[in-house]
XYZ file of N, CA and C in Angstrom:
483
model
N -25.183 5.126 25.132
C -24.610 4.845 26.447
C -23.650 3.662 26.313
N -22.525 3.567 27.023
C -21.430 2.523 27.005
C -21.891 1.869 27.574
N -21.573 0.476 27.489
C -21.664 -0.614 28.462
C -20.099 -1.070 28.725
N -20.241 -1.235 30.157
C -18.844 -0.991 30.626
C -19.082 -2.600 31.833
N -18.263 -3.918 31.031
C -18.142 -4.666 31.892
C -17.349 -4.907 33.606
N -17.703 -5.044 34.458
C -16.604 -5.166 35.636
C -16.728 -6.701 35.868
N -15.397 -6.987 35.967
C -15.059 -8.550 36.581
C -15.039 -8.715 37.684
N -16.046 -8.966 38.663
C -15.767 -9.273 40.617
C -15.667 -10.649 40.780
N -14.843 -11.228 41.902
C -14.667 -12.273 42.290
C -14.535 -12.331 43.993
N -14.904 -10.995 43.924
C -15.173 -10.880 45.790
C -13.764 -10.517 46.007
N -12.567 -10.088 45.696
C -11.620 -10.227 46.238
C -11.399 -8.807 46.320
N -10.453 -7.949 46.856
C -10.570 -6.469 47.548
C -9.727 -5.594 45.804
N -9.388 -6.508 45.312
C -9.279 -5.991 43.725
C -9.738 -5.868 42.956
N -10.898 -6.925 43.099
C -12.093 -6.483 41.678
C -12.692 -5.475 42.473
N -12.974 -5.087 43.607
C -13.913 -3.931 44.706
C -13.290 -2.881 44.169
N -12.104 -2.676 43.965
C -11.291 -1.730 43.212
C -11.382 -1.443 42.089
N -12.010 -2.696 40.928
C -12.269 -2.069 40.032
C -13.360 -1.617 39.904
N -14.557 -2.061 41.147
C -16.063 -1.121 40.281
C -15.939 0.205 41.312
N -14.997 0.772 41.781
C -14.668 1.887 42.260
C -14.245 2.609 40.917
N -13.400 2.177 40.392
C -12.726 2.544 39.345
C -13.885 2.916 38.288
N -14.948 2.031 38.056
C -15.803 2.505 37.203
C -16.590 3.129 37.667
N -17.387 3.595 39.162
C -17.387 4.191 39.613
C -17.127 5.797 39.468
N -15.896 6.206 39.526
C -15.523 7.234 39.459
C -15.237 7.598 37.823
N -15.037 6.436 36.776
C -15.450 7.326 35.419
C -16.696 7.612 35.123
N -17.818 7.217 35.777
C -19.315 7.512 35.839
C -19.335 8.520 36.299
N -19.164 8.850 37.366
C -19.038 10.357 38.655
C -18.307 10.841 37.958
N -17.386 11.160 36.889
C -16.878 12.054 35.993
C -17.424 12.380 35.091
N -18.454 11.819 34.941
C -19.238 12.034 33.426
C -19.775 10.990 32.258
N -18.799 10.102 32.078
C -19.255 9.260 31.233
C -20.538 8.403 31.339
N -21.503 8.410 30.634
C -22.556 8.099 30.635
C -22.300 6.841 30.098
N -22.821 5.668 31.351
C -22.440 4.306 31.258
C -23.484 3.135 31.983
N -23.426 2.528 31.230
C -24.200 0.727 32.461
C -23.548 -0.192 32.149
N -23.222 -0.655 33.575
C -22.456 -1.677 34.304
C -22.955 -2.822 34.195
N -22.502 -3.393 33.826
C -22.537 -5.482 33.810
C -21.517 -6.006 34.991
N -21.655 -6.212 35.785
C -21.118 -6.967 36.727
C -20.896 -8.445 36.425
N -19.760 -8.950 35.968
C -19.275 -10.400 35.647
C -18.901 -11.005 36.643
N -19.127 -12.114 37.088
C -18.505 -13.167 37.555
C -18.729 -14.515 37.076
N -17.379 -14.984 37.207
C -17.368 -16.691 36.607
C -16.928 -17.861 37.734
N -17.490 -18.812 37.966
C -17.168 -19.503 38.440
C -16.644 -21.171 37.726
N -16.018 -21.459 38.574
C -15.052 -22.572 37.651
C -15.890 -23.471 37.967
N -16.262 -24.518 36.623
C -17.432 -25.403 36.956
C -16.962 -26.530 37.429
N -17.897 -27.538 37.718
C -17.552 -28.589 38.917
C -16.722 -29.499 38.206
N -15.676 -30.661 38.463
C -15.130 -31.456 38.440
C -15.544 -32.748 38.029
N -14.772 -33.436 36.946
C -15.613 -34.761 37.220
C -16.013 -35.249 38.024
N -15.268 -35.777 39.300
C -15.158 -36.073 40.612
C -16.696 -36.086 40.998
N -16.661 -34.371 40.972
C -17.786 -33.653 42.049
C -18.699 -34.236 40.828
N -19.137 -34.677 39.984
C -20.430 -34.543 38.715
C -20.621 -36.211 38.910
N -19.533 -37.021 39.129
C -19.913 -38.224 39.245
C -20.591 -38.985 40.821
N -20.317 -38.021 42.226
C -20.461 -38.157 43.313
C -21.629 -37.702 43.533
N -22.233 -36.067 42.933
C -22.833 -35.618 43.644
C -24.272 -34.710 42.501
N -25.747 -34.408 42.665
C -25.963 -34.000 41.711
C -25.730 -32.740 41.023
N -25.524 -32.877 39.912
C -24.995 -31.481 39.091
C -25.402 -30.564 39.318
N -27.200 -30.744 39.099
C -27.991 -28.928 39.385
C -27.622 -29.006 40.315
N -27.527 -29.938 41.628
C -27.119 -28.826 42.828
C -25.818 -28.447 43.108
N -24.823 -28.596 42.590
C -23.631 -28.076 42.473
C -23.575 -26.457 41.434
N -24.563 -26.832 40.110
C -24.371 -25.708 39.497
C -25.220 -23.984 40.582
N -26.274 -24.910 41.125
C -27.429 -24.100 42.130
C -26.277 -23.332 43.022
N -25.975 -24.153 43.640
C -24.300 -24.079 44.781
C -23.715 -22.626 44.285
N -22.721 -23.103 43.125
C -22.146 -22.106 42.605
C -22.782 -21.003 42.042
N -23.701 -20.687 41.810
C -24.647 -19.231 41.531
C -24.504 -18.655 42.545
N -25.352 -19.266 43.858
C -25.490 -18.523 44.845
C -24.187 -18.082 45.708
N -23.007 -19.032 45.484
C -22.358 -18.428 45.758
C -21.338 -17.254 45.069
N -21.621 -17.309 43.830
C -21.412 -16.108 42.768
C -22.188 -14.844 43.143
N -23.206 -14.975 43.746
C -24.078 -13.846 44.144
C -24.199 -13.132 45.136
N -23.592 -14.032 46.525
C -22.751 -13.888 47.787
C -21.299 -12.896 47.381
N -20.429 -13.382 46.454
C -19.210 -12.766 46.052
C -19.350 -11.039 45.640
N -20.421 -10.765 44.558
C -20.616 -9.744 43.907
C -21.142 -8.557 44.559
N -22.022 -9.357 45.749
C -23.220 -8.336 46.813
C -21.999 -6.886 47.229
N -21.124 -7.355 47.793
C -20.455 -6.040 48.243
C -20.110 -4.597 46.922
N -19.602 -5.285 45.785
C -19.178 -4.642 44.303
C -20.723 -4.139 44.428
N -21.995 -4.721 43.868
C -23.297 -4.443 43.861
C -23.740 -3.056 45.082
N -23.406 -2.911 46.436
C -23.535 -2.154 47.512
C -22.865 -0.986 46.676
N -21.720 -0.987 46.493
C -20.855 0.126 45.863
C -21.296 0.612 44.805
N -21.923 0.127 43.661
C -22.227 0.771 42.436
C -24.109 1.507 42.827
N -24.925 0.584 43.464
C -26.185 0.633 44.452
C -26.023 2.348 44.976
N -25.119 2.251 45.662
C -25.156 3.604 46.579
C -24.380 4.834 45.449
N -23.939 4.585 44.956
C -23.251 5.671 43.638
C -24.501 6.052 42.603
N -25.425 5.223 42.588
C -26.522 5.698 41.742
C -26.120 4.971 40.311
N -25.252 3.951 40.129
C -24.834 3.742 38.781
C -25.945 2.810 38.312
N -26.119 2.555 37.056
C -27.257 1.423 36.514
C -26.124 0.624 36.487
N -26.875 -0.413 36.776
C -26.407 -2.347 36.441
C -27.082 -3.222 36.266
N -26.264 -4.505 36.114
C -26.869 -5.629 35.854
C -25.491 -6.619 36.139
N -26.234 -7.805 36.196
C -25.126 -8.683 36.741
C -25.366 -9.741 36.470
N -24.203 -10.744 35.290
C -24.502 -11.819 34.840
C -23.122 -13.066 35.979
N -23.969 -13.719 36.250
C -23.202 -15.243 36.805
C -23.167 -16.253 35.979
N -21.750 -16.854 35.845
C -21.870 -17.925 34.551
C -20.609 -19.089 35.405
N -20.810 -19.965 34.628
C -19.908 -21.113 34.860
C -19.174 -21.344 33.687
N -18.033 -21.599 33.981
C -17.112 -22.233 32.787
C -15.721 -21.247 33.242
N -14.639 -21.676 32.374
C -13.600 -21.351 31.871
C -13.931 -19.817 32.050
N -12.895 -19.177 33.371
C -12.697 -18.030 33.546
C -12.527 -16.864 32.610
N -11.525 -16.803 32.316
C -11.175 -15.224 31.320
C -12.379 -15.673 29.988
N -12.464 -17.072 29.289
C -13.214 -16.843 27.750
C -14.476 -16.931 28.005
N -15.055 -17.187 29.402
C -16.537 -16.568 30.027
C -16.252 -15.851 29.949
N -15.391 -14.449 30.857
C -15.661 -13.404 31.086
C -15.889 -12.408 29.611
N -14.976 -12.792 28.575
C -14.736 -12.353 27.389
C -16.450 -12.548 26.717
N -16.289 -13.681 26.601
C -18.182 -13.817 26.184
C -19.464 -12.649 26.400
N -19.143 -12.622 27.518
C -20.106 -11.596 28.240
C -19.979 -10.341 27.825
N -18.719 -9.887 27.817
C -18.792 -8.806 27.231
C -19.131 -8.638 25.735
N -18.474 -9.213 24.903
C -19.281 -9.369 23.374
C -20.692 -9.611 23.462
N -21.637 -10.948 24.280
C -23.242 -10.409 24.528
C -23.677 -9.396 24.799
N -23.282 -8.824 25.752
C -23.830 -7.622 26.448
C -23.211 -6.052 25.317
N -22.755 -6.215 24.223
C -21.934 -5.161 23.579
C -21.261 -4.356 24.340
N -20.586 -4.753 24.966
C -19.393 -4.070 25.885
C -18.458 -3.209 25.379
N -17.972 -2.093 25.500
C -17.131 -0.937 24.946
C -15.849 -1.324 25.339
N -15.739 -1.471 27.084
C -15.013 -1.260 27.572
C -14.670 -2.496 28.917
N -13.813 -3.344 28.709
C -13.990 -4.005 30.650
C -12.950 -4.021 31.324
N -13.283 -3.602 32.446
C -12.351 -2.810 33.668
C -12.446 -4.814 34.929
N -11.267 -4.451 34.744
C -10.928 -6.199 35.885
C -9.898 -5.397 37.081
N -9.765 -6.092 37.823
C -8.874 -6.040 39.112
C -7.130 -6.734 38.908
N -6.117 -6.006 38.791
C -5.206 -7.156 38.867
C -4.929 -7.923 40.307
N -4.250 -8.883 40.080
C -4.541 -9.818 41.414
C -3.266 -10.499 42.352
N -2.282 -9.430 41.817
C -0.988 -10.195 42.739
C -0.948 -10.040 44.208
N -0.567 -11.087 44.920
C -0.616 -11.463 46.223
C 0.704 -11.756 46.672
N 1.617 -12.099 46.311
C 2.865 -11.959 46.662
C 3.590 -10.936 46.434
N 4.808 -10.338 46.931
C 5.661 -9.542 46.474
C 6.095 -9.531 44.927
N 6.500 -10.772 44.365
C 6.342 -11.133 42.781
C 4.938 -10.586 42.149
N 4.058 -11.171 43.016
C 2.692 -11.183 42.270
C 2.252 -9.542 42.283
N 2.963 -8.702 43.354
C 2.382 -7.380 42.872
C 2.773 -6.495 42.100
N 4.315 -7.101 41.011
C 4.621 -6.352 40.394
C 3.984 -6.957 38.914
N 3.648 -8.232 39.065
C 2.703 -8.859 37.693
C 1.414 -8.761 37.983
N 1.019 -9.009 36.910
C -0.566 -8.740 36.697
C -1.498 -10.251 36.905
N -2.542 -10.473 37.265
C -2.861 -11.924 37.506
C -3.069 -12.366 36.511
N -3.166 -13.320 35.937
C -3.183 -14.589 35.044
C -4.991 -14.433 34.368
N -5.810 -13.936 34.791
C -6.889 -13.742 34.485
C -6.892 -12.586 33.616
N -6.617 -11.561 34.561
C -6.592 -10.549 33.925
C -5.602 -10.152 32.454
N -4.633 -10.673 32.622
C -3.553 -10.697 31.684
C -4.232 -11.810 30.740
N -4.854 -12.438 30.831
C -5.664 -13.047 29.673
C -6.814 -12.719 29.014
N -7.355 -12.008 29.882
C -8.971 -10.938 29.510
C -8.110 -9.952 28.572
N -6.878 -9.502 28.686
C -7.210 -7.991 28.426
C -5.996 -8.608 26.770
N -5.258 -9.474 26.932
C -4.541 -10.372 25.749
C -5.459 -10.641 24.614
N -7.273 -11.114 24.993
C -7.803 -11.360 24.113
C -8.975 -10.700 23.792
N -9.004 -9.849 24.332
C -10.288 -8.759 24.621
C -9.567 -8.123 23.316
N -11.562 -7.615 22.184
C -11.640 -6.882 21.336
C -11.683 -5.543 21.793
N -11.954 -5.251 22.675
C -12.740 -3.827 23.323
C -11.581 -3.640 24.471
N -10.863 -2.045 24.518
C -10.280 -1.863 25.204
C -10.426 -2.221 26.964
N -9.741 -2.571 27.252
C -9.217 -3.123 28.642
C -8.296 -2.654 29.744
N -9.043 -2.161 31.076
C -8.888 -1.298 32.041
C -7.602 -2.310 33.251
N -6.830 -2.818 33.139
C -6.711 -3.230 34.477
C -6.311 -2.262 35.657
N -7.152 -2.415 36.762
C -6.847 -1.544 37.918
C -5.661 -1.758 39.207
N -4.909 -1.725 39.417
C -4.021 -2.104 40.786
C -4.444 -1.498 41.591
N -4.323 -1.821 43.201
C -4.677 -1.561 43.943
C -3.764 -0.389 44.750
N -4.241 0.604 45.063
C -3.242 1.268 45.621
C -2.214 1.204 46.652
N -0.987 1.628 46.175
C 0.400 1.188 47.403
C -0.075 1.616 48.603
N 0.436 1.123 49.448
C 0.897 1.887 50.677
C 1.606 2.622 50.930
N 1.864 3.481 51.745
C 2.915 4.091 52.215
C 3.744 2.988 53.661
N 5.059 2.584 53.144
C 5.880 2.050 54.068
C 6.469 2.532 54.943
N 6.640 1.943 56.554
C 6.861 2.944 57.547
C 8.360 2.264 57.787
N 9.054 2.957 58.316
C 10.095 2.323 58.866
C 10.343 1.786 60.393
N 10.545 0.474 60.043
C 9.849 -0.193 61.630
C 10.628 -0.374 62.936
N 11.655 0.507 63.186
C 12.362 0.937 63.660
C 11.978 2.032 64.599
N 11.513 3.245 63.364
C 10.711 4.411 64.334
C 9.826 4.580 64.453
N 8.860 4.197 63.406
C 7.593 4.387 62.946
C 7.683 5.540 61.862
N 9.001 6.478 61.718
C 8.902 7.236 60.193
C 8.771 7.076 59.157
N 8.440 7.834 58.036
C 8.178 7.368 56.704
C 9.673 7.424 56.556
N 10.461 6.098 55.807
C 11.370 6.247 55.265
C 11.731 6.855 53.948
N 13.026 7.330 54.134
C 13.867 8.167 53.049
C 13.205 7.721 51.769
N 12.829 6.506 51.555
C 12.811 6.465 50.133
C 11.222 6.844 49.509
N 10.262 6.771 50.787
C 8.991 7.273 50.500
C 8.736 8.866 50.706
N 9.870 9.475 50.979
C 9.689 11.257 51.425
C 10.142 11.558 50.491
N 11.259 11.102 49.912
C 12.393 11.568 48.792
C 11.248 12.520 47.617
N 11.344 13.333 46.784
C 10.652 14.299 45.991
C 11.634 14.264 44.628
């Protein structure tokens, strides 16, 4: 059986990617899911002000808050999982995990938010998949269809064939 990492960070793109794995499961591939998330660890600042375990406590639970929805989705699909929360340095955590867990394969979310940002890939992901041994899925989120705001028609350039 593959082990097939997903990267969630709660955001409506990693949700996209355990859809994505998702549906290569519901196709057949016989797989278990590791659900990754990393959180960026605390600050000097925050380590000299305030106590550590409860900052590191902090950030779990809220790593676990983030993942619950990704978790609902794979839950109701019938997929097996598991789900590791870690602190440190984003993409070479996430990379870690997958080499522990013998990972085949890890499927991430890309993450652009601007008009720029949706034709690039996010900075995470483009670093997971730069240093990743094991082939690497990034998912985009699907376009829209643009209306023309004028009539409300689909414009010429979205009908065009």
């Amino acid at each position: 059986m593959l082990n097939i990492m997903i990267a969630v960070d709660g955001s409506p793109n990693s949700l996209q990617a355990v859809q994505h794995g998702v549906q290569l499961v519901q196709q057949g591939l016989r797989a278990h899911v590791v659900v990754a998330h990393v959180q960026k660890e605390a600050s000097f600042l925050e380590l000299a002000t305030q106590d550590s375990e409860l900052i590191a406590n902090a950030s779990l639970e809220a790593g676990m808050d983030l993942v619950a929805p990704a978790l609902d989705v794979l839950r109701l699909a019938g997929v097996s999982y598991e789900v590791e929360i870690r602190l440190g340095d984003i993409h070479a955590t996430l990379l870690d995990i997958a080499e522990e867990k013998g990972c085949g394969l890890i499927v991430i979310g890309a993450t652009g938010e601007s008009t720029l940002g949706s034709i690039l890939i996010g900075s995470v992901s483009r670093e997971v998949a730069r240093h990743s041994r094991v082939p690497t899925t990034i998912v985009k989120m699907p376009e829209v269809l643009e209306t023309d705001e004028a009539d409300g028609d689909l414009s010429q350039a979205d009908t065009a064939m």
